[in-house]
Short mmCIF file of C-alpha atoms in Angstrom, two decimals:
data_model
loop_
_atom_site.label_atom_id
_atom_site.label_comp_id
_atom_site.label_asym_id
_atom_site.label_seq_id
_atom_site.Cartn_x
_atom_site.Cartn_y
_atom_site.Cartn_z
CA MET A 1 86.51 -15.11 20.10
CA VAL A 2 87.21 -18.53 18.66
CA PRO A 3 87.70 -18.43 14.90
CA ALA A 4 85.35 -20.51 12.86
CA PRO A 5 86.84 -23.79 11.72
CA ASP A 6 88.10 -23.94 8.18
CA THR A 7 85.52 -25.87 6.26
CA GLY A 8 87.54 -25.86 3.05
CA PRO A 9 86.45 -24.64 -0.35
CA PRO A 10 82.75 -24.28 -1.03
CA PRO A 11 81.08 -27.44 -2.28
CA ASP A 12 81.02 -28.03 -5.99
CA ASP A 13 77.46 -27.81 -7.20
CA GLY A 14 78.35 -29.33 -10.53
CA PRO A 15 79.64 -27.94 -13.78
CA SER A 16 78.50 -24.49 -14.68
CA THR A 17 76.28 -24.05 -17.67
CA ALA A 18 77.45 -21.70 -20.38
CA VAL A 19 75.09 -19.24 -21.94
CA ASP A 20 74.90 -21.33 -25.09
CA GLY A 21 73.62 -24.34 -23.22
CA SER A 22 76.87 -26.32 -23.35
CA SER A 23 78.65 -27.64 -20.30
CA GLY A 24 82.21 -28.67 -19.62
CA ASP A 25 84.26 -29.31 -22.73
CA SER A 26 81.23 -30.30 -24.80
CA GLY A 27 80.57 -27.90 -27.66
CA PRO A 28 77.08 -26.58 -28.38
CA PHE A 29 76.55 -28.95 -31.31
CA ALA A 30 77.41 -32.12 -29.39
CA HIS A 31 75.44 -30.93 -26.40
CA HIS A 32 72.22 -30.26 -28.30
CA VAL A 33 72.52 -33.44 -30.35
CA SER A 34 72.76 -35.31 -27.05
CA ARG A 35 69.67 -33.51 -25.77
CA ILE A 36 67.72 -34.44 -28.90
CA ILE A 37 68.77 -38.07 -28.66
CA ASP A 38 67.56 -38.11 -25.06
CA ARG A 39 64.15 -36.87 -26.23
CA PHE A 40 63.99 -38.88 -29.43
CA ASP A 41 61.00 -40.84 -28.10
CA ASP A 42 59.01 -37.61 -28.31
CA LEU A 43 60.33 -36.60 -31.72
CA TRP A 44 60.62 -39.79 -33.78
CA PRO A 45 57.30 -39.32 -35.68
CA PHE A 46 58.85 -36.28 -37.38
CA ALA A 47 61.40 -38.60 -39.05
CA VAL A 48 58.62 -39.60 -41.44
CA VAL A 49 58.90 -36.17 -43.10
CA PRO A 50 62.48 -36.45 -44.49
CA LEU A 51 61.81 -40.09 -45.38
CA ILE A 52 58.70 -39.31 -47.46
CA VAL A 53 60.23 -36.21 -49.04
CA SER A 54 63.22 -38.31 -50.13
CA LEU A 55 60.91 -40.86 -51.75
CA LEU A 56 58.97 -38.11 -53.55
CA GLU A 57 62.09 -37.35 -55.57
CA PHE A 58 60.98 -39.96 -58.10
CA GLU A 59 63.73 -39.30 -60.62
CA LYS A 60 66.49 -39.68 -58.04
CA VAL A 61 64.90 -42.79 -56.54
CA ARG A 62 64.69 -44.35 -60.00
CA ARG A 63 68.36 -43.64 -60.64
CA ALA A 64 69.36 -44.98 -57.21
CA LEU A 65 67.42 -48.20 -57.79
CA GLY A 66 68.97 -48.71 -61.21
CA PRO A 67 71.79 -51.18 -61.89
CA ALA A 68 74.80 -50.58 -59.67
CA GLY A 69 77.83 -49.14 -61.37
CA SER A 70 81.27 -50.67 -61.62
CA GLY A 71 82.55 -48.78 -58.57
CA PHE A 72 81.54 -46.73 -55.57
CA SER A 73 80.40 -43.14 -55.78
CA ILE A 74 81.49 -40.98 -52.86
CA ASN A 75 80.05 -37.59 -51.93
CA LEU A 76 81.49 -35.19 -49.37
CA GLU A 77 78.73 -32.65 -48.79
CA LEU A 78 79.22 -29.38 -46.90
CA LEU A 79 75.90 -29.49 -45.08
CA LEU A 80 75.09 -26.32 -43.16
CA PRO A 81 72.07 -26.33 -40.81
CA SER A 82 68.88 -26.49 -42.86
CA PRO A 83 65.18 -26.60 -41.96
CA LEU A 84 64.61 -29.77 -44.01
CA VAL A 85 67.40 -32.27 -44.63
CA THR A 86 66.72 -35.32 -46.80
CA LEU A 87 68.68 -38.27 -48.13
CA TRP A 88 69.61 -36.30 -51.24
CA ARG A 89 71.43 -33.68 -49.18
CA PHE A 90 73.87 -36.42 -48.14
CA ALA A 91 74.22 -38.32 -51.41
CA LYS A 92 73.69 -37.89 -55.13
CA PRO A 93 72.13 -40.70 -57.18
CA PRO A 94 74.04 -42.16 -60.13
CA ASP A 95 73.91 -40.01 -63.25
CA PRO A 96 71.28 -41.03 -65.81
CA PRO A 97 72.43 -42.33 -69.19
CA ARG A 98 73.27 -39.71 -71.74
CA VAL A 99 70.60 -38.86 -74.26
CA THR A 100 71.58 -37.86 -77.78
CA THR A 101 69.08 -36.16 -80.05
CA ARG A 102 71.33 -36.25 -83.12
CA SER A 103 73.32 -39.01 -84.67
CA PRO A 104 77.10 -38.77 -84.35
CA ARG A 105 77.54 -38.16 -88.07
CA ASP A 106 75.20 -35.14 -87.90
CA GLU A 107 77.06 -33.59 -84.98
CA PRO A 108 80.45 -31.87 -85.32
CA PHE A 109 83.25 -33.52 -83.43
CA GLY A 110 83.73 -32.03 -79.95
CA SER A 111 80.33 -30.33 -79.66
CA PRO A 112 78.12 -31.37 -76.74
CA SER A 113 75.11 -33.59 -77.25
CA PHE A 114 71.70 -32.73 -75.91
CA GLY A 115 71.64 -33.70 -72.25
CA GLU A 116 75.36 -34.40 -72.14
CA SER A 117 75.85 -32.38 -69.00
CA THR A 118 73.73 -33.77 -66.18
CA PRO A 119 73.40 -31.88 -62.92
CA SER A 120 73.77 -33.41 -59.51
CA GLY A 121 71.99 -30.66 -57.60
CA GLY A 122 68.70 -30.62 -55.75
CA ALA A 123 65.21 -30.72 -57.17
CA THR A 124 64.05 -27.90 -59.41
CA THR A 125 67.52 -26.36 -59.45
CA PRO A 126 68.63 -25.32 -62.93
CA THR A 127 72.20 -26.06 -63.87
CA GLY A 128 74.15 -25.76 -67.05
CA SER A 129 77.46 -26.41 -68.68
CA ALA A 130 79.27 -24.46 -71.29
CA GLY A 131 80.91 -26.23 -74.15
CA SER A 132 82.39 -25.45 -77.50
CA GLY A 133 78.98 -25.83 -79.16
CA GLY A 134 76.88 -23.87 -76.66
CA THR A 135 75.33 -24.24 -73.25
CA ASP A 136 72.87 -26.90 -72.09
CA LEU A 137 70.36 -26.01 -69.37
CA MET A 138 69.10 -28.97 -67.34
CA ILE A 139 66.26 -28.84 -64.81
CA GLU A 140 65.83 -31.60 -62.24
CA THR A 141 62.25 -32.07 -61.08
CA PRO A 142 60.97 -34.81 -58.78
CA VAL A 143 59.49 -36.58 -61.81
CA GLU A 144 62.18 -36.32 -64.48
CA THR A 145 65.18 -34.40 -65.74
CA VAL A 146 64.41 -32.09 -68.63
CA GLY A 147 66.47 -29.58 -70.52
CA GLY A 148 67.97 -28.50 -73.76
CA PRO A 149 70.32 -26.03 -75.41
CA LEU A 150 70.15 -22.63 -73.75
CA GLU A 151 69.80 -20.97 -77.14
CA ALA A 152 66.65 -22.99 -77.87
CA ILE A 153 64.84 -22.03 -74.67
CA GLY A 154 61.96 -19.70 -75.41
CA THR A 155 59.43 -17.71 -73.44
CA GLN A 156 57.14 -20.70 -72.90
CA THR A 157 59.95 -22.75 -71.38
CA MET A 158 61.02 -19.90 -69.12
CA VAL A 159 57.44 -19.47 -67.90
CA TRP A 160 57.25 -23.20 -67.18
CA ILE A 161 60.51 -23.04 -65.21
CA GLY A 162 59.25 -20.05 -63.24
CA LEU A 163 55.95 -21.75 -62.41
CA THR A 164 57.78 -24.91 -61.36
CA LEU A 165 60.06 -23.00 -59.01
CA ALA A 166 57.12 -21.05 -57.58
CA ALA A 167 55.09 -24.21 -56.96
CA TYR A 168 58.07 -25.91 -55.35
CA ALA A 169 58.67 -22.85 -53.14
CA VAL A 170 55.07 -22.86 -51.94
CA LEU A 171 54.83 -26.59 -51.25
CA SER A 172 58.22 -26.85 -49.55
CA GLY A 173 57.52 -23.67 -47.57
CA ILE A 174 54.31 -25.14 -46.17
CA LEU A 175 56.08 -28.39 -45.33
CA MET A 176 59.00 -26.61 -43.63
CA ALA A 177 56.63 -24.48 -41.57
CA ALA A 178 54.79 -27.53 -40.26
CA TYR A 179 57.98 -29.55 -39.75
CA VAL A 180 60.17 -26.99 -37.99
CA GLY A 181 57.22 -25.42 -36.17
CA GLY A 182 56.08 -28.81 -34.93
CA ILE A 183 59.57 -29.68 -33.67
CA ASP A 184 59.86 -26.33 -31.91
CA ARG A 185 56.54 -26.75 -30.11
CA ARG A 186 57.23 -30.38 -29.24
CA LEU A 187 60.52 -29.41 -27.62
CA ARG A 188 58.63 -26.83 -25.57
CA SER A 189 56.07 -29.50 -24.60
CA GLU A 190 53.35 -27.42 -26.22
CA PRO A 191 50.56 -28.71 -28.49
CA ILE A 192 52.02 -29.17 -31.97
CA ALA A 193 49.05 -27.58 -33.81
CA LEU A 194 50.35 -28.08 -37.34
CA GLY A 195 47.63 -25.89 -38.81
CA SER A 196 48.68 -22.99 -36.61
CA CYS A 197 52.33 -23.54 -37.58
CA VAL A 198 51.46 -23.39 -41.28
CA VAL A 199 49.37 -20.23 -40.93
CA THR A 200 51.99 -18.51 -38.79
CA TYR A 201 55.24 -19.48 -40.50
CA ALA A 202 54.48 -20.66 -44.06
CA PRO A 203 54.35 -17.20 -45.71
CA ARG A 204 57.87 -16.42 -44.49
CA PHE A 205 59.19 -19.82 -45.53
CA VAL A 206 57.70 -19.41 -49.01
CA LEU A 207 59.34 -16.00 -49.40
CA TYR A 208 62.58 -17.45 -48.08
CA ASN A 209 62.51 -20.23 -50.70
CA LEU A 210 61.87 -17.72 -53.47
CA VAL A 211 64.82 -15.62 -52.31
CA VAL A 212 67.06 -18.71 -52.27
CA PHE A 213 65.95 -19.76 -55.77
CA GLY A 214 66.52 -16.23 -57.03
CA ALA A 215 70.03 -16.20 -55.56
CA VAL A 216 70.79 -19.54 -57.22
CA LEU A 217 69.61 -18.25 -60.58
CA LEU A 218 71.77 -15.16 -60.20
CA LEU A 219 74.79 -17.35 -59.51
CA LEU A 220 74.03 -19.50 -62.55
CA ALA A 221 73.45 -16.59 -64.92
CA PRO A 222 77.18 -16.01 -65.61
CA LEU A 223 77.44 -19.56 -67.01
CA VAL A 224 76.99 -18.14 -70.48
CA LEU A 225 79.96 -15.79 -70.10
CA VAL A 226 82.33 -17.52 -67.66
CA PRO A 227 83.90 -20.96 -68.29
CA PRO A 228 82.50 -23.51 -65.79
CA PRO A 229 85.84 -24.36 -64.07
CA LEU A 230 86.54 -20.70 -63.36
CA LEU A 231 82.93 -20.12 -62.30
CA ILE A 232 83.14 -22.95 -59.76
CA VAL A 233 86.32 -21.49 -58.28
CA LEU A 234 84.67 -18.08 -57.96
CA ALA A 235 81.20 -19.21 -56.86
CA PHE A 236 82.09 -21.87 -54.28
CA PRO A 237 83.46 -19.49 -51.61
CA ALA A 238 80.51 -17.14 -52.16
CA VAL A 239 78.00 -19.97 -51.71
CA VAL A 240 79.67 -21.19 -48.52
CA ILE A 241 79.93 -17.71 -46.99
CA LEU A 242 76.35 -16.75 -47.83
CA GLY A 243 75.09 -20.13 -46.64
CA TYR A 244 76.78 -19.66 -43.28
CA VAL A 245 75.82 -16.01 -42.78
CA PHE A 246 72.12 -16.68 -43.38
CA TYR A 247 71.68 -20.20 -42.02
CA PRO A 248 69.83 -19.02 -38.87
CA VAL A 249 67.13 -17.22 -40.91
CA PRO A 250 64.52 -20.02 -41.24
CA PHE A 251 65.00 -21.03 -37.62
CA LEU A 252 64.49 -17.45 -36.44
CA PHE A 253 61.11 -17.48 -38.20
CA VAL A 254 59.96 -20.22 -35.82
CA VAL A 255 62.01 -20.02 -32.63
CA ASP A 256 61.80 -16.23 -32.30
CA ASP A 257 58.80 -15.51 -34.58
CA THR A 258 61.04 -12.93 -36.25
CA PRO A 259 59.65 -10.90 -39.18
CA PHE A 260 61.06 -11.71 -42.61
CA LEU A 261 63.53 -8.86 -43.16
CA GLU A 262 64.44 -8.66 -39.48
CA ALA A 263 65.43 -12.35 -39.56
CA PHE A 264 68.08 -11.63 -42.18
CA ARG A 265 69.43 -8.69 -40.18
CA ARG A 266 69.59 -10.69 -36.95
CA SER A 267 71.14 -13.63 -38.77
CA VAL A 268 74.03 -11.45 -39.92
CA GLY A 269 74.57 -10.25 -36.36
CA LEU A 270 74.52 -13.77 -34.91
CA THR A 271 76.84 -15.37 -37.45
CA THR A 272 79.38 -12.56 -37.75
CA ALA A 273 79.77 -12.54 -33.96
CA GLY A 274 81.21 -16.06 -34.18
CA GLY A 275 81.29 -17.95 -30.90
CA PRO A 276 78.73 -20.73 -30.36
CA VAL A 277 76.86 -19.95 -33.60
CA LEU A 278 80.03 -20.50 -35.63
CA SER A 279 81.01 -23.56 -33.59
CA PHE A 280 77.59 -25.13 -34.09
CA ALA A 281 77.73 -24.60 -37.86
CA PHE A 282 81.29 -25.95 -38.07
CA TRP A 283 80.52 -29.23 -36.31
CA HIS A 284 77.27 -29.56 -38.26
CA VAL A 285 79.35 -29.40 -41.45
CA VAL A 286 81.82 -31.96 -40.08
CA VAL A 287 79.02 -34.40 -39.27
CA GLY A 288 77.51 -33.76 -42.70
CA VAL A 289 80.79 -34.55 -44.48
CA VAL A 290 81.35 -37.77 -42.53
CA SER A 291 77.73 -38.89 -42.90
CA SER A 292 77.61 -38.14 -46.62
CA PHE A 293 80.72 -40.26 -47.15
CA PHE A 294 79.07 -43.40 -45.79
CA ILE A 295 75.52 -42.70 -47.01
CA SER A 296 76.73 -42.08 -50.56
CA LEU A 297 78.53 -45.43 -50.50
CA PHE A 298 75.28 -47.19 -49.63
CA VAL A 299 73.33 -45.30 -52.30
CA SER A 300 75.86 -46.27 -54.98
CA VAL A 301 75.44 -49.99 -54.21
CA GLY A 302 71.90 -50.23 -55.54
CA GLY A 303 68.54 -51.32 -54.14
CA ALA A 304 69.51 -52.76 -50.75
CA GLY A 305 72.07 -50.04 -50.10
CA PHE A 306 69.57 -47.35 -51.06
CA LEU A 307 67.03 -48.76 -48.60
CA LEU A 308 69.58 -48.76 -45.77
CA ALA A 309 70.67 -45.23 -46.65
CA LEU A 310 67.05 -44.06 -46.71
CA LEU A 311 66.20 -45.59 -43.33
CA GLY A 312 69.42 -44.31 -41.76
CA SER A 313 69.30 -40.79 -43.15
CA ALA A 314 65.76 -40.00 -41.95
CA PRO A 315 66.46 -40.10 -38.18
CA LEU A 316 69.85 -38.45 -38.74
CA ALA A 317 68.17 -35.60 -40.64
CA LEU A 318 65.64 -35.19 -37.84
CA VAL A 319 68.35 -35.06 -35.18
CA LEU A 320 70.29 -32.40 -37.10
CA THR A 321 67.25 -30.16 -37.62
CA ALA A 322 65.92 -30.63 -34.09
CA ALA A 323 69.37 -29.94 -32.61
CA THR A 324 69.49 -26.66 -34.54
CA VAL A 325 66.04 -25.70 -33.25
CA SER A 326 67.14 -26.58 -29.71
CA PHE A 327 70.32 -24.55 -30.09
CA PHE A 328 68.52 -21.39 -31.16
CA GLN A 329 65.89 -21.88 -28.47
CA THR A 330 68.72 -21.77 -25.95
CA ARG A 331 70.43 -18.79 -27.56
CA LEU A 332 67.25 -16.74 -27.72
CA ASP A 333 65.22 -18.01 -24.76
CA GLY A 334 67.89 -19.17 -22.31
CA ASP A 335 69.98 -17.56 -19.61
CA GLY A 336 72.32 -15.72 -21.97
CA PRO A 337 72.31 -12.06 -23.01
CA ASP A 338 69.27 -12.62 -25.24
CA ALA A 339 67.19 -14.25 -22.49
CA GLY A 340 63.47 -13.60 -22.71
CA GLU A 341 63.65 -11.09 -25.56
CA ASP A 342 61.13 -13.05 -27.62
CA GLY A 343 58.71 -13.63 -24.78
CA HIS A 344 58.73 -17.44 -25.03
CA ARG A 345 60.57 -18.10 -21.77
CA THR A 346 58.11 -18.98 -19.03
CA ALA A 347 58.18 -20.42 -15.55
CA GLY A 348 58.60 -24.16 -15.40
CA THR A 349 61.32 -24.37 -18.05
CA ASP A 350 64.85 -25.61 -17.57
CA GLU A 351 68.05 -23.81 -18.57
CA TYR A 352 67.56 -25.01 -22.14
CA GLY A 353 64.14 -23.39 -22.48
CA TRP A 354 62.37 -26.76 -22.53
CA ALA A 355 59.33 -27.39 -20.40
CA VAL A 356 59.89 -29.38 -17.24
CA ASP A 357 57.62 -32.40 -17.10
#
């Protein structure tokens, strides 16, 4: 019998695809960002959402369009994956001028003036600062910044703050449901059906926002007892850890149609396992830090810089959110250990769970 000729090693059919949807040396974040850029022609209308939401922050827009300061203001933001990223997640507008309700001669030396401490956080987020004369509580709303001494806040003010947070949670929850749900369905080449997205996902997003606001208030409560520098040192690691552990939650609502409490449980399992979920979050933070550096420089320049930052941040925000949706579609619908467990995977989809045209 004549032995068969040696035909050499089997032909290379191309690089193998990892279970997280990445190939070769490309990490999951870079891979899914590349996929979103390739399909940006299908997704670009969604960039209107972060652009309009950024403009609706009237108080921040007014401050950004004010006279430019004497120098540049630089922000380095640790931006974990979020269902709705806007310009103000990358940059903070210049602080408003200080407002004094009492004349200097009526105020003891060293005590804080009303409005002396101005927050740089997001809309409707209460912040405060402790001083030798008491604590000021400032609330940033899309329209204006309001606040006063913590000791002077009564029941009526607390009710107003609660109603403001509740209204913001409802409106932003509806918007997130339509935005993330629409992106998810567009990536699957399904009809967007924004009304269906709102009905299906909005209740969970509203509850999620209320939980986040409640957690923020709990973190701010010790301001009265703990000096701000020490509080920042203690709170910063907790905020980063909690933000990472639960960042998949809002995306699980949409990609996997996961119930509210189950989404938190599954999020803990996904993030504590590390691997691609940790890698994706890490590179998302890196891109956020680099982007916020340049975007904040533009915002600090004034009118023209603000316009450039606004127009540049909207597509960037869309790419980041859509890449996160794509990543979790692959993790939950793809060829990995979790394949098909949510029932979305159907015939005619590629290895990324996207419909084949």
